PDB file of C-alpha atoms in Angstrom:
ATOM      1  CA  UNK A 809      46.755 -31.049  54.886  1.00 46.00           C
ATOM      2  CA  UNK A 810      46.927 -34.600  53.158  1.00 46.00           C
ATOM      3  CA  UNK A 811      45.034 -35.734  56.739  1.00 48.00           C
ATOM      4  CA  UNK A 812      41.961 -33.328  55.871  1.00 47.00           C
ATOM      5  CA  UNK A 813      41.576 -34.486  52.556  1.00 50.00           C
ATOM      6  CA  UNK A 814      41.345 -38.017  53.284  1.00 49.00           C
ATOM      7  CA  UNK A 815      38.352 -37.613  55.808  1.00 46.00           C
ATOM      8  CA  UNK A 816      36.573 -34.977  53.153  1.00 47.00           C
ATOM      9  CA  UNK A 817      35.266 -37.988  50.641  1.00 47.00           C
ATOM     10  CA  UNK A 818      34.127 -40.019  53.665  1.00 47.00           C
ATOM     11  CA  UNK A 819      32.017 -36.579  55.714  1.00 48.00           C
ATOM     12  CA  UNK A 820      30.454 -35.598  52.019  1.00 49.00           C
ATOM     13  CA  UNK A 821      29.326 -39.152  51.333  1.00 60.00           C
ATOM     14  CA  UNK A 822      27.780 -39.213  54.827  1.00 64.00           C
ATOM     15  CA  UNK A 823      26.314 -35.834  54.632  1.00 78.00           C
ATOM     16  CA  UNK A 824      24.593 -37.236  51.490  1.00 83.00           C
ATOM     17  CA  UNK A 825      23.476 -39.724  52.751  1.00 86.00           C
ATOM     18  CA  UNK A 826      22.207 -38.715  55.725  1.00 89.00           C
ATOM     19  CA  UNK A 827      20.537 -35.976  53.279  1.00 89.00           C
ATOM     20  CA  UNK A 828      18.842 -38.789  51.388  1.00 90.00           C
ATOM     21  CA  UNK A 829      17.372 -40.543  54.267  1.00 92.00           C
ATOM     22  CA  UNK A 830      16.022 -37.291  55.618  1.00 93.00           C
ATOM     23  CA  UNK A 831      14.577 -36.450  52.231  1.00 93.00           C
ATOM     24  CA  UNK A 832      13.216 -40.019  51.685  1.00 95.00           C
ATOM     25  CA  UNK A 833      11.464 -40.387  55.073  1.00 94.00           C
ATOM     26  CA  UNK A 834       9.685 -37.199  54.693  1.00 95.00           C
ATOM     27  CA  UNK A 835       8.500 -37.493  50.870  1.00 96.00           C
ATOM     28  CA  UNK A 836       7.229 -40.705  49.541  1.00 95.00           C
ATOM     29  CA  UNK A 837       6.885 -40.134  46.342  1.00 95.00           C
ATOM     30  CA  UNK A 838      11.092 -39.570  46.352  1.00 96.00           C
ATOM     31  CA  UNK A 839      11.263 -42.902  48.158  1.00 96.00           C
ATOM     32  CA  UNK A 840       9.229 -44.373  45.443  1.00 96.00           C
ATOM     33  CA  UNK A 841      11.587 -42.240  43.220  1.00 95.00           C
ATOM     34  CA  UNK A 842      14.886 -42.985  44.662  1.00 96.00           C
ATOM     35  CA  UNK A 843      13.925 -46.912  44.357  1.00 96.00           C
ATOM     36  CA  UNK A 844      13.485 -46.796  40.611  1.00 94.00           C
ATOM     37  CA  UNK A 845      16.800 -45.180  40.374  1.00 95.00           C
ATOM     38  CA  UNK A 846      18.418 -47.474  42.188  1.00 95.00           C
ATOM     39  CA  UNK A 847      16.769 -50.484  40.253  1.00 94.00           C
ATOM     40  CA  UNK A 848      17.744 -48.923  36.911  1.00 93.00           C
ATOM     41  CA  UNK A 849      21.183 -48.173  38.240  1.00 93.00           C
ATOM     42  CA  UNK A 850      21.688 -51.590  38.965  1.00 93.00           C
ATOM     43  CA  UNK A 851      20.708 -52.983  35.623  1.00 91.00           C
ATOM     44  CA  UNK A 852      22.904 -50.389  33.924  1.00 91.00           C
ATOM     45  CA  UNK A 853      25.768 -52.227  35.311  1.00 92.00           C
ATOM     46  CA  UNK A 854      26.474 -49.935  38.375  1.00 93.00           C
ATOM     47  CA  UNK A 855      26.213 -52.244  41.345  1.00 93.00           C
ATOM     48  CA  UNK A 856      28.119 -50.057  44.175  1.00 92.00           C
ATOM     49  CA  UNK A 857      25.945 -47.307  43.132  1.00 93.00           C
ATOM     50  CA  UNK A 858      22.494 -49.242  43.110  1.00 94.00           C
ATOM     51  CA  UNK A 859      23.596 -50.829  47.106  1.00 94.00           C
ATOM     52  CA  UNK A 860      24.214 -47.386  48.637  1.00 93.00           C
ATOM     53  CA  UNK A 861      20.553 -46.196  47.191  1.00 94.00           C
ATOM     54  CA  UNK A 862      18.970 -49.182  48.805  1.00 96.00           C
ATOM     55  CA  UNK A 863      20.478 -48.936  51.726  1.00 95.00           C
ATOM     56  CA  UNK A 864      19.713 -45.408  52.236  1.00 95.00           C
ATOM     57  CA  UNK A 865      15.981 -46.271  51.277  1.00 96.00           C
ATOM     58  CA  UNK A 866      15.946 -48.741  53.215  1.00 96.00           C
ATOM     59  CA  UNK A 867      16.830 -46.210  56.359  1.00 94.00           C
ATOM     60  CA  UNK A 868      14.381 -43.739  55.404  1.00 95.00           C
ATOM     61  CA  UNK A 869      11.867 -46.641  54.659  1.00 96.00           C
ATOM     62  CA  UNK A 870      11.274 -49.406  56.465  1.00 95.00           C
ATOM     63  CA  UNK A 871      14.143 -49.327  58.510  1.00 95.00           C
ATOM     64  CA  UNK A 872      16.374 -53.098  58.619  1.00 96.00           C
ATOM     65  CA  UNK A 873      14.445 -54.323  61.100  1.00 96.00           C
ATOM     66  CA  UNK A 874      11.362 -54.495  59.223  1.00 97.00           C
ATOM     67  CA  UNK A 875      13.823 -55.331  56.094  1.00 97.00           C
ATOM     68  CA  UNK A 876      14.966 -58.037  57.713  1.00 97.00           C
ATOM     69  CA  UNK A 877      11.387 -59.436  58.543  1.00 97.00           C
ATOM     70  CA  UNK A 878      10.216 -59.257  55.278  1.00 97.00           C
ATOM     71  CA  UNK A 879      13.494 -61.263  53.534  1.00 97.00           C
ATOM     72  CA  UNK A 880      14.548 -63.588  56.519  1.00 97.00           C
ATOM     73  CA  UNK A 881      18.181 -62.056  56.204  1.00 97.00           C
ATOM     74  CA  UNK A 882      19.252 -60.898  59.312  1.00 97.00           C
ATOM     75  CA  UNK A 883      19.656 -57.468  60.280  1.00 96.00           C
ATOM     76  CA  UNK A 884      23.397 -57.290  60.343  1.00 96.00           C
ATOM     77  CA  UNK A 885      23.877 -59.192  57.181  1.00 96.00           C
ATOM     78  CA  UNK A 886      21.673 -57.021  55.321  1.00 97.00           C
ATOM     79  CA  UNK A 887      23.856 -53.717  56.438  1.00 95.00           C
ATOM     80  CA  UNK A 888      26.778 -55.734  54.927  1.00 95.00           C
ATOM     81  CA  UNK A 889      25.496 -56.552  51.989  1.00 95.00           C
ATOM     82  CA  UNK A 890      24.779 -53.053  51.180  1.00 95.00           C
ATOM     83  CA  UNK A 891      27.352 -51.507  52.611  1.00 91.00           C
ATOM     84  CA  UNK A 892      30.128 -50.176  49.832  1.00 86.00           C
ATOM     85  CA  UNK A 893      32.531 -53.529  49.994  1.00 89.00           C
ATOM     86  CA  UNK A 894      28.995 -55.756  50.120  1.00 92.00           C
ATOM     87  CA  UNK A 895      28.326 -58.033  47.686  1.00 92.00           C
ATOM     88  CA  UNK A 896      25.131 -59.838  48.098  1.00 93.00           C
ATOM     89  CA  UNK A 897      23.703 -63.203  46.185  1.00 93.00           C
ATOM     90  CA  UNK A 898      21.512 -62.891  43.658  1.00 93.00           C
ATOM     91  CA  UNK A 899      18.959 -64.590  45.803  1.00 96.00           C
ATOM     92  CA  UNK A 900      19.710 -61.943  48.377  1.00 96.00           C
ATOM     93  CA  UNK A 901      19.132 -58.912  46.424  1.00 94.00           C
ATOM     94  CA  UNK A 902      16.282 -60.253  44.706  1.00 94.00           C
ATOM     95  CA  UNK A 903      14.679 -60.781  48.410  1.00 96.00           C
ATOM     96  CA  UNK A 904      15.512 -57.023  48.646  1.00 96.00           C
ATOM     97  CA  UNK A 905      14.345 -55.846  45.946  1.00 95.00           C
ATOM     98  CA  UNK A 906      10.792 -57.807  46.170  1.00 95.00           C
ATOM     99  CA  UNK A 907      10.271 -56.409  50.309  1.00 97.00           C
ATOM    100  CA  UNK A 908      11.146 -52.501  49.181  1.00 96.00           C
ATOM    101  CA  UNK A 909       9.408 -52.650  46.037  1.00 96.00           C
ATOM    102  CA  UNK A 910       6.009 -54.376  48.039  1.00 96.00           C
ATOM    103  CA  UNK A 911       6.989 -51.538  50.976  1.00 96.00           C
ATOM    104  CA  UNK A 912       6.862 -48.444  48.604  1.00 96.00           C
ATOM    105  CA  UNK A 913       4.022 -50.235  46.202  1.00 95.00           C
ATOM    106  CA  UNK A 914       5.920 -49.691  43.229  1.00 92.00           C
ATOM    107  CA  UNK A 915       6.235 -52.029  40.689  1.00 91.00           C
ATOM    108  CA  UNK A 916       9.693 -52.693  38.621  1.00 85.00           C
ATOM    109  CA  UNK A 917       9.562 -53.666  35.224  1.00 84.00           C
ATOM    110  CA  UNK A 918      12.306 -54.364  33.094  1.00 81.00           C
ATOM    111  CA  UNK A 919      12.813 -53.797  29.122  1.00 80.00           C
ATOM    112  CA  UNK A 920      15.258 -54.809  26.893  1.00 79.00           C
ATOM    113  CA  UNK A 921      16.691 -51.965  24.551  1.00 80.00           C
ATOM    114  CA  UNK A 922      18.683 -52.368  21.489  1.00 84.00           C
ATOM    115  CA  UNK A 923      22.168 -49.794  22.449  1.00 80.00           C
ATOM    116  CA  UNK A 924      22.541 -47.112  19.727  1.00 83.00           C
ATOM    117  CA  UNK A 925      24.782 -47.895  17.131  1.00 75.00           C
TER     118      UNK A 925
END
């Protein structure tokens, strides 16, 4: 029983995913969607979060291929770096960021907020 419920996490995260990229691939305004959530998931401090998202736009997108062509970061380095243990350079994500935001034509704009007391 312990067995099954060890595997369950991994099949409903890829079910999810999978989910996502079918979803994203077939509806670009949730691509566009699903980027700005990612962004603003990063900047709210959850990093793990925000790399899954990208890389699951980034299937359903423009594929790593194409990624790769538009950052110079190879293929297999860019699966890394979002994959759940990556942990890509600044430069890095920034490269990533810049390709799927020019990709989807969105544009990502940041503002500062003052927390509530």
């Amino acid at each position: 029983m312990s067995g099954s419920k060890a595997s369950e996490p991994t099949m409903l995260t890829r079910d999810a995913s999978l989910t996502m990229i079918e979803r994203i691939r077939r509806d670009p305004v949730f691509a566009r969607g699903a980027f700005a959530e990612a962004v603003t998931v990063f900047l709210g401090g959850e990093p793990e979060v925000a790399r899954a998202m990208l890389r699951d736009i980034a299937g359903g997108t423009l594929g790593f291929e194409e990624l790769s062509d538009l950052t110079g970061i190879p293929p297999k380095s860019l699966h890394r770096m979002l994959s759940a243990r990556g942990n890509p350079g600044m430069d890095n994500l920034a490269a990533i960021f810049a390709a799927m935001s020019g990709h989807l034509r969105v544009d990502v704009e940041a503002r500062a907020k003052r927390k509530a007391a």
